[in-house]
PDB file of C-alpha atoms in Angstrom:
ATOM      1  CA  MET A   1      37.530   6.182  18.713  1.00  0.00           C
ATOM      2  CA  ASN A   2      39.187   3.807  16.656  1.00  0.00           C
ATOM      3  CA  VAL A   3      39.715   3.555  12.834  1.00  0.00           C
ATOM      4  CA  ARG A   4      37.130   0.849  12.640  1.00  0.00           C
ATOM      5  CA  GLN A   5      34.461   2.672  14.426  1.00  0.00           C
ATOM      6  CA  ARG A   6      35.181   5.856  12.085  1.00  0.00           C
ATOM      7  CA  LYS A   7      34.964   4.079   8.853  1.00  0.00           C
ATOM      8  CA  LEU A   8      31.552   2.439  10.110  1.00  0.00           C
ATOM      9  CA  GLU A   9      30.602   6.141  10.990  1.00  0.00           C
ATOM     10  CA  MET A  10      31.341   7.369   7.430  1.00  0.00           C
ATOM     11  CA  ILE A  11      29.543   4.333   5.698  1.00  0.00           C
ATOM     12  CA  GLU A  12      26.242   5.417   7.925  1.00  0.00           C
ATOM     13  CA  ALA A  13      26.825   9.137   6.922  1.00  0.00           C
ATOM     14  CA  MET A  14      27.224   8.276   3.283  1.00  0.00           C
ATOM     15  CA  ASN A  15      24.129   6.108   3.425  1.00  0.00           C
ATOM     16  CA  ARG A  16      22.013   8.575   4.901  1.00  0.00           C
ATOM     17  CA  ALA A  17      23.150  11.443   2.472  1.00  0.00           C
ATOM     18  CA  ARG A  18      22.222   8.783  -0.263  1.00  0.00           C
ATOM     19  CA  ALA A  19      18.917   8.198   0.960  1.00  0.00           C
ATOM     20  CA  LEU A  20      18.292  11.797   0.882  1.00  0.00           C
ATOM     21  CA  GLU A  21      19.145  12.607  -2.584  1.00  0.00           C
ATOM     22  CA  PRO A  22      16.955  13.022  -5.356  1.00  0.00           C
ATOM     23  CA  SER A  23      17.027  10.733  -7.971  1.00  0.00           C
ATOM     24  CA  SER A  24      15.061  10.259 -11.293  1.00  0.00           C
ATOM     25  CA  PHE A  25      15.240   6.587 -10.868  1.00  0.00           C
ATOM     26  CA  MET A  26      11.682   5.415 -10.382  1.00  0.00           C
ATOM     27  CA  PRO A  27      11.839   1.574 -10.721  1.00  0.00           C
ATOM     28  CA  ASN A  28       8.563   1.002  -8.986  1.00  0.00           C
ATOM     29  CA  LYS A  29       6.573   2.393 -11.824  1.00  0.00           C
ATOM     30  CA  LEU A  30       8.621   0.408 -14.633  1.00  0.00           C
ATOM     31  CA  LEU A  31       8.251  -2.699 -12.883  1.00  0.00           C
ATOM     32  CA  ASP A  32       4.106  -2.373 -11.947  1.00  0.00           C
ATOM     33  CA  THR A  33       3.631  -1.770 -15.606  1.00  0.00           C
ATOM     34  CA  LEU A  34       5.637  -4.767 -16.779  1.00  0.00           C
ATOM     35  CA  ILE A  35       3.380  -6.575 -14.433  1.00  0.00           C
ATOM     36  CA  GLN A  36       0.464  -5.172 -15.704  1.00  0.00           C
ATOM     37  CA  LYS A  37       0.920  -5.297 -19.344  1.00  0.00           C
ATOM     38  CA  MET A  38       2.175  -8.818 -19.314  1.00  0.00           C
ATOM     39  CA  HIS A  39      -0.860  -9.822 -16.950  1.00  0.00           C
ATOM     40  CA  LEU A  40       1.124 -10.853 -14.040  1.00  0.00           C
ATOM     41  CA  LYS A  41       0.278 -11.288 -10.543  1.00  0.00           C
ATOM     42  CA  ASN A  42       3.354 -10.035  -8.806  1.00  0.00           C
ATOM     43  CA  ASP A  43       7.148  -9.659  -8.877  1.00  0.00           C
ATOM     44  CA  ALA A  44       7.823 -13.303  -8.345  1.00  0.00           C
ATOM     45  CA  GLU A  45       5.776 -14.050 -11.591  1.00  0.00           C
ATOM     46  CA  LEU A  46       7.848 -10.881 -13.120  1.00  0.00           C
ATOM     47  CA  CYS A  47      11.215 -12.880 -11.994  1.00  0.00           C
ATOM     48  CA  ARG A  48      10.066 -16.286 -13.645  1.00  0.00           C
ATOM     49  CA  VAL A  49       9.126 -14.337 -16.893  1.00  0.00           C
ATOM     50  CA  LEU A  50      12.386 -12.420 -16.905  1.00  0.00           C
ATOM     51  CA  GLU A  51      14.634 -15.573 -16.101  1.00  0.00           C
ATOM     52  CA  VAL A  52      16.375 -13.516 -12.687  1.00  0.00           C
ATOM     53  CA  GLN A  53      16.397 -14.295  -9.177  1.00  0.00           C
ATOM     54  CA  PRO A  54      13.917 -12.728  -6.842  1.00  0.00           C
ATOM     55  CA  PRO A  55      16.643 -10.680  -5.077  1.00  0.00           C
ATOM     56  CA  ILE A  56      17.537  -8.951  -8.464  1.00  0.00           C
ATOM     57  CA  ILE A  57      13.812  -7.461  -9.170  1.00  0.00           C
ATOM     58  CA  SER A  58      13.603  -6.667  -5.274  1.00  0.00           C
ATOM     59  CA  LYS A  59      16.899  -4.743  -5.445  1.00  0.00           C
ATOM     60  CA  ILE A  60      15.581  -2.941  -7.953  1.00  0.00           C
ATOM     61  CA  ARG A  61      12.599  -2.157  -6.666  1.00  0.00           C
ATOM     62  CA  HIS A  62      14.048  -1.196  -3.374  1.00  0.00           C
ATOM     63  CA  ARG A  63      16.714   1.429  -5.706  1.00  0.00           C
ATOM     64  CA  LYS A  64      19.808  -0.685  -4.248  1.00  0.00           C
ATOM     65  CA  LEU A  65      20.454  -1.677  -7.984  1.00  0.00           C
ATOM     66  CA  ALA A  66      19.678   0.199 -11.297  1.00  0.00           C
ATOM     67  CA  VAL A  67      18.019  -1.709 -14.188  1.00  0.00           C
ATOM     68  CA  GLY A  68      21.298  -2.911 -16.311  1.00  0.00           C
ATOM     69  CA  ALA A  69      21.417  -3.305 -20.184  1.00  0.00           C
ATOM     70  CA  THR A  70      20.724  -7.348 -19.550  1.00  0.00           C
ATOM     71  CA  ILE A  71      17.692  -6.706 -17.789  1.00  0.00           C
ATOM     72  CA  LEU A  72      16.483  -4.165 -19.773  1.00  0.00           C
ATOM     73  CA  LEU A  73      16.735  -6.314 -23.037  1.00  0.00           C
ATOM     74  CA  ARG A  74      14.729  -9.074 -21.521  1.00  0.00           C
ATOM     75  CA  MET A  75      12.229  -6.606 -20.506  1.00  0.00           C
ATOM     76  CA  HIS A  76      11.887  -5.489 -24.115  1.00  0.00           C
ATOM     77  CA  GLU A  77      11.898  -9.173 -25.410  1.00  0.00           C
ATOM     78  CA  LYS A  78       9.522 -10.361 -22.976  1.00  0.00           C
ATOM     79  CA  SER A  79       7.198  -7.413 -23.448  1.00  0.00           C
ATOM     80  CA  ASP A  80       7.288  -6.295 -26.747  1.00  0.00           C
ATOM     81  CA  MET A  81       7.863  -2.527 -25.280  1.00  0.00           C
ATOM     82  CA  SER A  82      10.559  -0.549 -26.491  1.00  0.00           C
ATOM     83  CA  ILE A  83      13.633   0.007 -25.021  1.00  0.00           C
ATOM     84  CA  LYS A  84      13.011   4.084 -25.016  1.00  0.00           C
ATOM     85  CA  GLU A  85       9.532   3.304 -23.344  1.00  0.00           C
ATOM     86  CA  LEU A  86      11.014   1.090 -20.831  1.00  0.00           C
ATOM     87  CA  LYS A  87      13.761   3.846 -20.037  1.00  0.00           C
ATOM     88  CA  GLU A  88      11.005   6.512 -19.718  1.00  0.00           C
ATOM     89  CA  LEU A  89       9.245   4.460 -17.118  1.00  0.00           C
ATOM     90  CA  SER A  90      12.095   3.827 -14.867  1.00  0.00           C
ATOM     91  CA  ASN A  91      12.902   7.747 -15.037  1.00  0.00           C
ATOM     92  CA  ALA A  92       9.543   8.784 -14.773  1.00  0.00           C
ATOM     93  CA  SER A  93       8.906  11.467 -11.948  1.00  0.00           C
ATOM     94  CA  MET A  94       6.400  10.722  -9.338  1.00  0.00           C
ATOM     95  CA  HIS A  95       4.366  13.978  -9.775  1.00  0.00           C
TER      96      HIS A  95
END
């Protein structure tokens, strides 16, 4: 087995392990609540309101990207929800 194959196997193993890790980051509740409170239809409208590219919201929704400070501030400004509320929604448990 060459070095490239080993590297690929290691990356795949890390990705599998990461997928099994419990995480408190639950972006769907945050994004769905924003859509509901702002009377939007879908993620595309949320992108327009927040002035971000659709892949950003998609990556957040699929837990590939955390909600950064800039997007959190935009969510706060556009929705009039407190930052504390927004952070609690993104860390809410699924139970």
